PDB file of C-alpha atoms in Angstrom:
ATOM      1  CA  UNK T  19       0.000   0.000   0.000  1.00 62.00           C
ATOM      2  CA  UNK T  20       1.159   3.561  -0.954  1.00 71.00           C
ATOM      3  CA  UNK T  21       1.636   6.400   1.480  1.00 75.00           C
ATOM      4  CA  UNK T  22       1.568  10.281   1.850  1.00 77.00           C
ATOM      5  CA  UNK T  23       5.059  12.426   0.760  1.00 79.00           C
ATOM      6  CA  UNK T  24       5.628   8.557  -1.984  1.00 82.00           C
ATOM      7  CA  UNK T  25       6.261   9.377  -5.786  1.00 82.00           C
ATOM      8  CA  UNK T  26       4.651   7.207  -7.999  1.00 82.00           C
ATOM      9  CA  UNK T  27       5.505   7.235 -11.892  1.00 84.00           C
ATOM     10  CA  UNK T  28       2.755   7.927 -14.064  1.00 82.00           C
ATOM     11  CA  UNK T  29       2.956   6.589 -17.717  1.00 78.00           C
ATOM     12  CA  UNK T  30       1.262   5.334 -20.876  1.00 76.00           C
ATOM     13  CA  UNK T  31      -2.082   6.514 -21.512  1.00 73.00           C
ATOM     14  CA  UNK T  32      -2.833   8.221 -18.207  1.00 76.00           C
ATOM     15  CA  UNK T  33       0.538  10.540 -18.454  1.00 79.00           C
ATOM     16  CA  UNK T  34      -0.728  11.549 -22.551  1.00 79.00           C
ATOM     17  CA  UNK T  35      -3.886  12.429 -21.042  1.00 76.00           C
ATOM     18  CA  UNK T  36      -2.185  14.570 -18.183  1.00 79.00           C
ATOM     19  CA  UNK T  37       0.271  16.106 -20.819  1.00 77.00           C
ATOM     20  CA  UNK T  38      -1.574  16.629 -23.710  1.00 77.00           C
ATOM     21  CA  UNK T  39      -5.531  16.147 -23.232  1.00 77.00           C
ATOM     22  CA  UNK T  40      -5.606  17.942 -19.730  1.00 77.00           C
ATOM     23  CA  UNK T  41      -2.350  20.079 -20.156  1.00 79.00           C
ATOM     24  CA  UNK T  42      -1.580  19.906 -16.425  1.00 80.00           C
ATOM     25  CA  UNK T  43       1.356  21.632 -15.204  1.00 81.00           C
ATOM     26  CA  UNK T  44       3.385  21.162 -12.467  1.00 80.00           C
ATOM     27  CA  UNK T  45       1.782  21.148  -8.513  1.00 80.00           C
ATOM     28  CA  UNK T  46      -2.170  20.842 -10.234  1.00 81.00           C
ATOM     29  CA  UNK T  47      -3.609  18.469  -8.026  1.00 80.00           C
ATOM     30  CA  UNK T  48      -5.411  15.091  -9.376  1.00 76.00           C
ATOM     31  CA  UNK T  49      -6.257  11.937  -7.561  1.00 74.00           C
ATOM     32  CA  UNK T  50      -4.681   8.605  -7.621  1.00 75.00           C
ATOM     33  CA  UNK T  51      -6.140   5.185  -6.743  1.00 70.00           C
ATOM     34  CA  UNK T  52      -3.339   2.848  -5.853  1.00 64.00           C
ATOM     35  CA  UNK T  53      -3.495  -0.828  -6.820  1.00 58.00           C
ATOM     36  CA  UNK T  54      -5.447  -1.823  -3.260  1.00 57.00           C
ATOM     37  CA  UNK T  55      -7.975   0.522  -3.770  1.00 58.00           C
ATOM     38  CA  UNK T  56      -6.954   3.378  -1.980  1.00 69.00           C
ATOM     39  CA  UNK T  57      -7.744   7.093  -2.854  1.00 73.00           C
ATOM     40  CA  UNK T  58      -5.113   9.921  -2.367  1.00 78.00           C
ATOM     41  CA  UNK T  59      -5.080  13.962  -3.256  1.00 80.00           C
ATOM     42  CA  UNK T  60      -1.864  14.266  -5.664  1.00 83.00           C
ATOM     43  CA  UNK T  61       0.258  16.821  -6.996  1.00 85.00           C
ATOM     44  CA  UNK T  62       1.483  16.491 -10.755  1.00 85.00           C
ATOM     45  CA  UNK T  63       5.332  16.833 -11.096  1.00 85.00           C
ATOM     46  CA  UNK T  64       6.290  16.954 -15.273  1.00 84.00           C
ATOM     47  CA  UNK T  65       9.467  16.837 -16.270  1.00 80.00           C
ATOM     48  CA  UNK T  66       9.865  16.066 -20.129  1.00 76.00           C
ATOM     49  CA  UNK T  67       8.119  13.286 -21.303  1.00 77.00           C
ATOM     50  CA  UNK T  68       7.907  12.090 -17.561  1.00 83.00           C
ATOM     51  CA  UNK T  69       4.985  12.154 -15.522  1.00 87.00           C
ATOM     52  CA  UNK T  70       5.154  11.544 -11.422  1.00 87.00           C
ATOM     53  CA  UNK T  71       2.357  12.483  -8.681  1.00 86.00           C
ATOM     54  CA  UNK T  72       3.252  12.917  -5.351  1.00 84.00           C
ATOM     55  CA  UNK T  73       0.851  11.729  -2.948  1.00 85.00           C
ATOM     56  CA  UNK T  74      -0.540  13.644  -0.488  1.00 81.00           C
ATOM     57  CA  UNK T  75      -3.882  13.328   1.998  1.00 81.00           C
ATOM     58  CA  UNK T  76      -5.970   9.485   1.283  1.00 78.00           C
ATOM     59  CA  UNK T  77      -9.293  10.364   0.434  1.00 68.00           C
ATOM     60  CA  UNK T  78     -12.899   8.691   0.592  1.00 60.00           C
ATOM     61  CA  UNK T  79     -13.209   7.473  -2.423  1.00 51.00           C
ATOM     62  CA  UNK T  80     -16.308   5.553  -3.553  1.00 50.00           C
ATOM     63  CA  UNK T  81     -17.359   1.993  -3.818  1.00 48.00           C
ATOM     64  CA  UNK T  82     -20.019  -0.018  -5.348  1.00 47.00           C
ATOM     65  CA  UNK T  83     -21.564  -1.663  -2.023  1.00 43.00           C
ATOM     66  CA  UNK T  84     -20.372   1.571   0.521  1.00 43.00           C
ATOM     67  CA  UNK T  85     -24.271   2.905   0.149  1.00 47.00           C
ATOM     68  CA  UNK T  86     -26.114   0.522  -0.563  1.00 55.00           C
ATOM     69  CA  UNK T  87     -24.844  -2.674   1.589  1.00 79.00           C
ATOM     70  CA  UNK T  88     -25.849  -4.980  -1.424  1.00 92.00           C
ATOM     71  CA  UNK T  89     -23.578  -5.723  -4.308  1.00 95.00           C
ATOM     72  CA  UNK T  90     -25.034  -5.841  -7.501  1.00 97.00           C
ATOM     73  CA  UNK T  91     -23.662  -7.789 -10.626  1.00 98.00           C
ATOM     74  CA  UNK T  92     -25.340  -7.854 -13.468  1.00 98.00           C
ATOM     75  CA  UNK T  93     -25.896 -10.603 -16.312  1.00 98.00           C
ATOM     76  CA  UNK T  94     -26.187  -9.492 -19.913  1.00 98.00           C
ATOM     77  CA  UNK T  95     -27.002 -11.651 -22.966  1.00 97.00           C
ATOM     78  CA  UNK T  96     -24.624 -10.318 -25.351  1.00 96.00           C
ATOM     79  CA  UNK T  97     -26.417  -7.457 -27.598  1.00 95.00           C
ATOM     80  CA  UNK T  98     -25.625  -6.978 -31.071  1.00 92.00           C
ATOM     81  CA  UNK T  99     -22.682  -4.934 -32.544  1.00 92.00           C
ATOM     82  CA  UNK T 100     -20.530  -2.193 -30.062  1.00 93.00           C
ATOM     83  CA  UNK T 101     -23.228  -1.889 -27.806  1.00 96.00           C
ATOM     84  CA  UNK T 102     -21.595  -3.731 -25.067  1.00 97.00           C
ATOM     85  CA  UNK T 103     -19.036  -1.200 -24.372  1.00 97.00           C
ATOM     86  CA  UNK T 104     -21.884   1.104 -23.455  1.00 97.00           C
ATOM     87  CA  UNK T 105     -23.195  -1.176 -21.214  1.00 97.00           C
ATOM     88  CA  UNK T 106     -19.820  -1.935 -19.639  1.00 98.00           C
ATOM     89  CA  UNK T 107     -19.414   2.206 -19.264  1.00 97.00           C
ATOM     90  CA  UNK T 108     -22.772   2.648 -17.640  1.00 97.00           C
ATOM     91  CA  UNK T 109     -22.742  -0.079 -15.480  1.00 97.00           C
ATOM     92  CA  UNK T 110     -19.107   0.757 -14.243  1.00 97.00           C
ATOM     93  CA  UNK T 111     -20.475   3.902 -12.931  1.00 96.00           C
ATOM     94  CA  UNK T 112     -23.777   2.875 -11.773  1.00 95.00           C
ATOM     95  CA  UNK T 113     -21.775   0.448  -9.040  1.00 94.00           C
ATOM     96  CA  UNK T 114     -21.543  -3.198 -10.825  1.00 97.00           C
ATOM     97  CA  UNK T 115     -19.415  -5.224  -9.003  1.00 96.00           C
ATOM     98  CA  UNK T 116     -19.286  -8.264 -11.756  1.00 97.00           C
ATOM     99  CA  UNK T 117     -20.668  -8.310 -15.159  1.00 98.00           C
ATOM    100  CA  UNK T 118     -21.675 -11.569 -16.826  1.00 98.00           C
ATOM    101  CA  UNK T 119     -21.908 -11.760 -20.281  1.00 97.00           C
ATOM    102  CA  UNK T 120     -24.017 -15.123 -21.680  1.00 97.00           C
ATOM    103  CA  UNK T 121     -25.499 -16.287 -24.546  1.00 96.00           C
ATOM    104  CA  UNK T 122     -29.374 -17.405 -24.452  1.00 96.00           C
ATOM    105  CA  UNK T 123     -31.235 -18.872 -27.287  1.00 95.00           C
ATOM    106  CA  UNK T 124     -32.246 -15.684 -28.786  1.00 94.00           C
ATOM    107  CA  UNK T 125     -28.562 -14.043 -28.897  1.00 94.00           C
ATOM    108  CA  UNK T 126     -27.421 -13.185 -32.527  1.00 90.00           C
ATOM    109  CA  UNK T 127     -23.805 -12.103 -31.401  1.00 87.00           C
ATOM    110  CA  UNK T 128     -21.310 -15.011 -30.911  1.00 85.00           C
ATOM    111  CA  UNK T 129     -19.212 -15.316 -28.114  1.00 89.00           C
ATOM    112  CA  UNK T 130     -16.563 -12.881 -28.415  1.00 89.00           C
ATOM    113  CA  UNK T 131     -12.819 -13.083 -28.684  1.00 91.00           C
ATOM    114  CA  UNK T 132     -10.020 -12.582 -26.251  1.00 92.00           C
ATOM    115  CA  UNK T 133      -9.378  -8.732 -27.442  1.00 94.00           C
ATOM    116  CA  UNK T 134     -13.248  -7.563 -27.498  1.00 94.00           C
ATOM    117  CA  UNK T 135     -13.535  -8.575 -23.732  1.00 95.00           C
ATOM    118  CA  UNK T 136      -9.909  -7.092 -23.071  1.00 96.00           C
ATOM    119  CA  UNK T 137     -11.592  -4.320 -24.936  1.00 96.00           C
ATOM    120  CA  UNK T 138     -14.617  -4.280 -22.414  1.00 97.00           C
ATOM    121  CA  UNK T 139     -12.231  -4.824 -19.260  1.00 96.00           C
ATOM    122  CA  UNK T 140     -10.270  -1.228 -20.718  1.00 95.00           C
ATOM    123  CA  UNK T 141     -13.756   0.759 -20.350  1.00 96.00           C
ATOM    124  CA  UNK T 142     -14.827  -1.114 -17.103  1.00 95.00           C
ATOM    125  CA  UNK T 143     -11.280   0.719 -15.717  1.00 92.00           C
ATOM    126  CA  UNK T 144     -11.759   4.079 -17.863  1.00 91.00           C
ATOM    127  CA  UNK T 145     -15.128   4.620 -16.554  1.00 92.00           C
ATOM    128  CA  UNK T 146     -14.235   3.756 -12.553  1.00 90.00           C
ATOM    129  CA  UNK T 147     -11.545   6.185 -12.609  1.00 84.00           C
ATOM    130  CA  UNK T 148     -13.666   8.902 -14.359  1.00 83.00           C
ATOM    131  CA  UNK T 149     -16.358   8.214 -11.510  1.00 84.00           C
ATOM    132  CA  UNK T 150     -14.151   8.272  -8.569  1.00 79.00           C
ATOM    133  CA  UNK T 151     -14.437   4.378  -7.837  1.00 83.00           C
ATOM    134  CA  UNK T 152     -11.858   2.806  -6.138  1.00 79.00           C
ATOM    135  CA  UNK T 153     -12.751  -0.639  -7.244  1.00 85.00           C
ATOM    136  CA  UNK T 154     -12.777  -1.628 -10.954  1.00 91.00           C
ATOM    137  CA  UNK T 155     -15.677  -4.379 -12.002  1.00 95.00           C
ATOM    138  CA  UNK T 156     -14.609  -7.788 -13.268  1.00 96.00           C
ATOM    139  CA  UNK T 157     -15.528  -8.479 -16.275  1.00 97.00           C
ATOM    140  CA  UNK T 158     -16.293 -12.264 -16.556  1.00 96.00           C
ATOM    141  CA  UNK T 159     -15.735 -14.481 -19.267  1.00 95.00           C
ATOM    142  CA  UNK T 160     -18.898 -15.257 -21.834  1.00 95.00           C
ATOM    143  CA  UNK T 161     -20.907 -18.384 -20.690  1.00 96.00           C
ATOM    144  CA  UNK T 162     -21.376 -20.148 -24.058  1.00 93.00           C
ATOM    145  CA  UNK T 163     -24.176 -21.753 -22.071  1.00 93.00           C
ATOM    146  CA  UNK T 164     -27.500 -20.436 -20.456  1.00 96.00           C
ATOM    147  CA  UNK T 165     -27.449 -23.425 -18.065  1.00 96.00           C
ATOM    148  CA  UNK T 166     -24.219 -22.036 -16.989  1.00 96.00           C
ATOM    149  CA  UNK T 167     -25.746 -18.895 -16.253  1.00 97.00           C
ATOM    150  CA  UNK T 168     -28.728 -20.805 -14.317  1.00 98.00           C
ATOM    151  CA  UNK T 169     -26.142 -22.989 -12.023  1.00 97.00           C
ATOM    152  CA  UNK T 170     -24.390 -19.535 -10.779  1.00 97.00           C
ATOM    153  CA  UNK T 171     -27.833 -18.255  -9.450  1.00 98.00           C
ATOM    154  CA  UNK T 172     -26.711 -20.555  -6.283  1.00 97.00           C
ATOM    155  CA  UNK T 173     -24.113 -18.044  -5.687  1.00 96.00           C
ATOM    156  CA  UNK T 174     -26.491 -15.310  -4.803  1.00 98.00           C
ATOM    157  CA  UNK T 175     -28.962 -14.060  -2.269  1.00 96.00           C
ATOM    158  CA  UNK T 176     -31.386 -12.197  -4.579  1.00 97.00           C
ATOM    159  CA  UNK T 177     -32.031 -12.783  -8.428  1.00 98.00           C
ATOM    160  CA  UNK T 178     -33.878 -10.717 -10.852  1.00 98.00           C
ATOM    161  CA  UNK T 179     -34.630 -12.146 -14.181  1.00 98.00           C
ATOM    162  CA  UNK T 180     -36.292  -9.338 -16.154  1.00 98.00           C
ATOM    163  CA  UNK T 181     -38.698 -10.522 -18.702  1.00 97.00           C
ATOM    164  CA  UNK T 182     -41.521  -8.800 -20.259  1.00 95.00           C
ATOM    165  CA  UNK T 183     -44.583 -11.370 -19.319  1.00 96.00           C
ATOM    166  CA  UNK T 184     -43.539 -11.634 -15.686  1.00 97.00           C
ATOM    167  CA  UNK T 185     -46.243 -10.625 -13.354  1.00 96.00           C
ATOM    168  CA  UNK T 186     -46.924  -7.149 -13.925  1.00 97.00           C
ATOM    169  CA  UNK T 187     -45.910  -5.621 -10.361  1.00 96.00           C
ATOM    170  CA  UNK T 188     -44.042  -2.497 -10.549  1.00 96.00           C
ATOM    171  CA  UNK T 189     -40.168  -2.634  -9.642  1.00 96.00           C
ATOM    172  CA  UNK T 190     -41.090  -0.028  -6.757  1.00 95.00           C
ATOM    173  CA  UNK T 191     -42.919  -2.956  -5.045  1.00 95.00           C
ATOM    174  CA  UNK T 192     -41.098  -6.270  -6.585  1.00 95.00           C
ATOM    175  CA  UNK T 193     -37.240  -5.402  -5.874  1.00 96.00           C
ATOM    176  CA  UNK T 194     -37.761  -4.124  -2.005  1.00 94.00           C
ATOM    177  CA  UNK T 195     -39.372  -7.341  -0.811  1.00 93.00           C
ATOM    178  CA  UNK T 196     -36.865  -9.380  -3.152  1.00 96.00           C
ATOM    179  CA  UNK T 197     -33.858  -7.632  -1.769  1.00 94.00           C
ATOM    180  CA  UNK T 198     -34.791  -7.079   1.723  1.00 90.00           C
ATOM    181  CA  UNK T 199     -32.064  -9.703   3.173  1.00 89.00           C
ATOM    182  CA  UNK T 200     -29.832  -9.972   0.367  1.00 94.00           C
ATOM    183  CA  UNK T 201     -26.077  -9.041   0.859  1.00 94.00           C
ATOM    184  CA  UNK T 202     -25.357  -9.927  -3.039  1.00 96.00           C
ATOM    185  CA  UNK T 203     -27.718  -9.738  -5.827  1.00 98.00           C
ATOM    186  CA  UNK T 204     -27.571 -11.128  -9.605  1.00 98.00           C
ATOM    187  CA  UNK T 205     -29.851  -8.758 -12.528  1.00 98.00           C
ATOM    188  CA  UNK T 206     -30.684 -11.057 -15.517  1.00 98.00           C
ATOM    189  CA  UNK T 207     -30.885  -8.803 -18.910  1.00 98.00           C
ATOM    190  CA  UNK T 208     -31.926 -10.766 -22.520  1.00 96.00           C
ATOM    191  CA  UNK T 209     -30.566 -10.259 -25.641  1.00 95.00           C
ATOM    192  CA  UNK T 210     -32.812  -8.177 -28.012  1.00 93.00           C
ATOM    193  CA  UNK T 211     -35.557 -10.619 -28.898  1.00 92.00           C
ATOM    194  CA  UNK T 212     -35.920 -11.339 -25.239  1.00 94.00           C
ATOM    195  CA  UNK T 213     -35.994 -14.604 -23.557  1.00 97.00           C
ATOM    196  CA  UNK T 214     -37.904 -17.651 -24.409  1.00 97.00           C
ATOM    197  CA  UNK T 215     -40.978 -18.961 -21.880  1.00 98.00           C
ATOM    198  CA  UNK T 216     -38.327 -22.077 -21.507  1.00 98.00           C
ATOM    199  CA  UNK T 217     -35.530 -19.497 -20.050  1.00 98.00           C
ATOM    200  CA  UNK T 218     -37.981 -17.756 -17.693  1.00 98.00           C
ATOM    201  CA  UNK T 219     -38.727 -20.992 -16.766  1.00 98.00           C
ATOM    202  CA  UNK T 220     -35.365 -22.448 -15.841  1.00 98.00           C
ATOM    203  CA  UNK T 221     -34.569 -19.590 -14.315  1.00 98.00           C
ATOM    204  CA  UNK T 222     -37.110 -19.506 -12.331  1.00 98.00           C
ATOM    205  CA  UNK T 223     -37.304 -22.949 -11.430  1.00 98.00           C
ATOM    206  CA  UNK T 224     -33.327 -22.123  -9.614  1.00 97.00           C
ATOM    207  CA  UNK T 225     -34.686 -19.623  -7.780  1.00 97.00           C
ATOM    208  CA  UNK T 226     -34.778 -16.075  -9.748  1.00 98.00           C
ATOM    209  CA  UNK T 227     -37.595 -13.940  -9.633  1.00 98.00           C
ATOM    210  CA  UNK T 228     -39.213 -12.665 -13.074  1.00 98.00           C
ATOM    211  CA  UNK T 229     -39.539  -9.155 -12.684  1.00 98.00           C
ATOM    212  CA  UNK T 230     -41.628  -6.875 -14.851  1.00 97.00           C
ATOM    213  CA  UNK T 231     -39.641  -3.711 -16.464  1.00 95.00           C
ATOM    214  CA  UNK T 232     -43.347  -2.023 -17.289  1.00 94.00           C
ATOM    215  CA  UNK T 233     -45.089  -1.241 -20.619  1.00 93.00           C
ATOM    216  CA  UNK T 234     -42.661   0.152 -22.487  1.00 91.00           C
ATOM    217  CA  UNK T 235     -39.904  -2.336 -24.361  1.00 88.00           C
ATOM    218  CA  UNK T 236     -36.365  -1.139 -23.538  1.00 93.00           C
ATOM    219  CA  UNK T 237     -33.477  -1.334 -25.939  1.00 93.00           C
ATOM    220  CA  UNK T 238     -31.009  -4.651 -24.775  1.00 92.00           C
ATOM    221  CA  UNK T 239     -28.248  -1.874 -24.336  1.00 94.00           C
ATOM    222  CA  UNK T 240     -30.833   0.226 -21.806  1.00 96.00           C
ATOM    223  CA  UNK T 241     -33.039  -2.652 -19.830  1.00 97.00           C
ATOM    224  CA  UNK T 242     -29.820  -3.929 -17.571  1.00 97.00           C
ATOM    225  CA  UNK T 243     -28.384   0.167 -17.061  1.00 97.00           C
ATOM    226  CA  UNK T 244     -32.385   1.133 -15.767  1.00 97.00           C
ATOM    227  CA  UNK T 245     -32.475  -2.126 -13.390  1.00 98.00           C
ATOM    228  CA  UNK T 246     -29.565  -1.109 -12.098  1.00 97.00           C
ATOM    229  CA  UNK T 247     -30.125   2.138 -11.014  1.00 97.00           C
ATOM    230  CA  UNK T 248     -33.497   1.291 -10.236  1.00 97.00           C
ATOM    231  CA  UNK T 249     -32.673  -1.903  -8.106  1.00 96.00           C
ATOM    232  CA  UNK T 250     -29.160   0.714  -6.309  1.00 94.00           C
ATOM    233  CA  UNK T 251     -31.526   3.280  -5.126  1.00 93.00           C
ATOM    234  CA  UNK T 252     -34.689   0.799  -3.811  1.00 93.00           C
ATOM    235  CA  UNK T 253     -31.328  -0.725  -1.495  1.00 90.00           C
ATOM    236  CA  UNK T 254     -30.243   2.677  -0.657  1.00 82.00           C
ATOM    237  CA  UNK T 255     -34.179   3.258   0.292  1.00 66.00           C
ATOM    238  CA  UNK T 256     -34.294  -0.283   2.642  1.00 59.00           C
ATOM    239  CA  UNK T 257     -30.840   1.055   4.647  1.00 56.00           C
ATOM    240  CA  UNK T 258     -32.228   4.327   5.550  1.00 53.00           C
ATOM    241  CA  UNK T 259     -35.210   2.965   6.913  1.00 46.00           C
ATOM    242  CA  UNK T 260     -32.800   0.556   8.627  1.00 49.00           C
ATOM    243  CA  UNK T 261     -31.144   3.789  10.214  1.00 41.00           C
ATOM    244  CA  UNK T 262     -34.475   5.334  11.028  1.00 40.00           C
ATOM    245  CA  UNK T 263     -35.504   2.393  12.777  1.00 38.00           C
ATOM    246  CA  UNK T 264     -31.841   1.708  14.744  1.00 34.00           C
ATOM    247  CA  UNK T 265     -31.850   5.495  15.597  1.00 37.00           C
ATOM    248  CA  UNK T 266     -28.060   5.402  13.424  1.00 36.00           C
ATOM    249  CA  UNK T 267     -28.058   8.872  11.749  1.00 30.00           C
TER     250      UNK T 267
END
């Protein structure tokens, strides 16, 4: 772990963005995140082509589970074209811990190669420094398999499988009740013809709940980014009545 008055060398990517993107000169303050997560106030030193921070104060920096006390991964049948790397970016920010990308009967992309999800892995960190995150979601590797996807349901307290004939109850009411204990929770998000009445099935026969996303049809590259936030601020809602009950301010 790094500490206050340490130099640590910037380079690559991050130091052309300081240099050249930015323009920073020397004693503008930044932040750096060191490699365990921890947050500190920095001061630029340039000299050349070299780039160095000097740390100063740690800082609070923000994780995905600090508000909320549940941490949220999200599965996502893999959509069509680029549209994963928004998904990646908006997820990143909106707190994902994992993202699972799977393949369901109804997916028209294949399962991607090794530089596409090195590709994915590079926004996932872009997008957690830009918000101030000190943690950086894992991408996982594609399950080739839906049944794959159905045995790691055991792995969670709370799953949401969103499909568009579930029992039309509004999120507002579904997602409180469903997350009320949970500790670690899995969203399910189809491809863009949706999942088949055998998928809803399966999944819900190993435990998920089918949740309704209401009467409009959301884009594959929206549907997982709205249950997110959705799903985040309904937790942050069940810990501050926790508070209000405990007396905790």
């Amino acid at each position: 772990m790094r500490e206050s008055g340490e130099f640590v060398e910037i380079g690559g990517s991050d130091a052309r963005k300081i240099r050249r993107v930015l323009r920073l000169r020397d004693g503008e303050a930044i932040e750096v995140i060191d490699s365990a997560g921890t947050a500190f106030e920095a001061a630029i030193v340039i000299d050349g082509t070299q780039v160095r921070a000097r740390l100063g104060n740690r800082r609070n920096g923000v994780t995905n589970a600090g508000e909320t006390g549940v941490r949220f991964d999200v599965a996502q049948a893999l959509p069509k074209g680029q549209k994963m790397d928004f998904i990646v970016e908006k997820l990143t920010e909106l707190g994902v811990e994992n993202v699972l990308p799977f393949v369901s009967e109804r997916t028209v992309a294949g399962v991607p190669a090794a530089p596409k999800i090195e590709r994915w892995r590079r926004i996932a960190t872009t997008a957690a420094r830009q918000c101030g995150r000190n943690s950086i979601p894992r991408i996982r590797p594609p399950l080739a398999a839906f049944d794959a996807l159905l045995d790691s349901f055991k792995d969670y307290d709370a799953v949401a499988f969103a499909w568009e004939l579930a029992p039309q109850i509004p999120l507002r009411d579904r997602l409180p009740r469903l997350l009320k204990e949970a500790t670690r929770a899995l969203l399910v998000v189809g491809p863009e013809g949706g999942f088949t009445h055998e998928e809803a099935e399966g999944a819900r026969s190993r435990g998920a709940a089918l949740v309704w996303m209401g009467p409009r049809i959301l884009r594959a590259e929206t549907a997982g980014v709205v249950l997110l936030a959705v799903a985040d601020a309904l937790a942050q809602g069940r810990n501050r009545g926790r508070a209000r009950r405990t007396g905790v301010s």
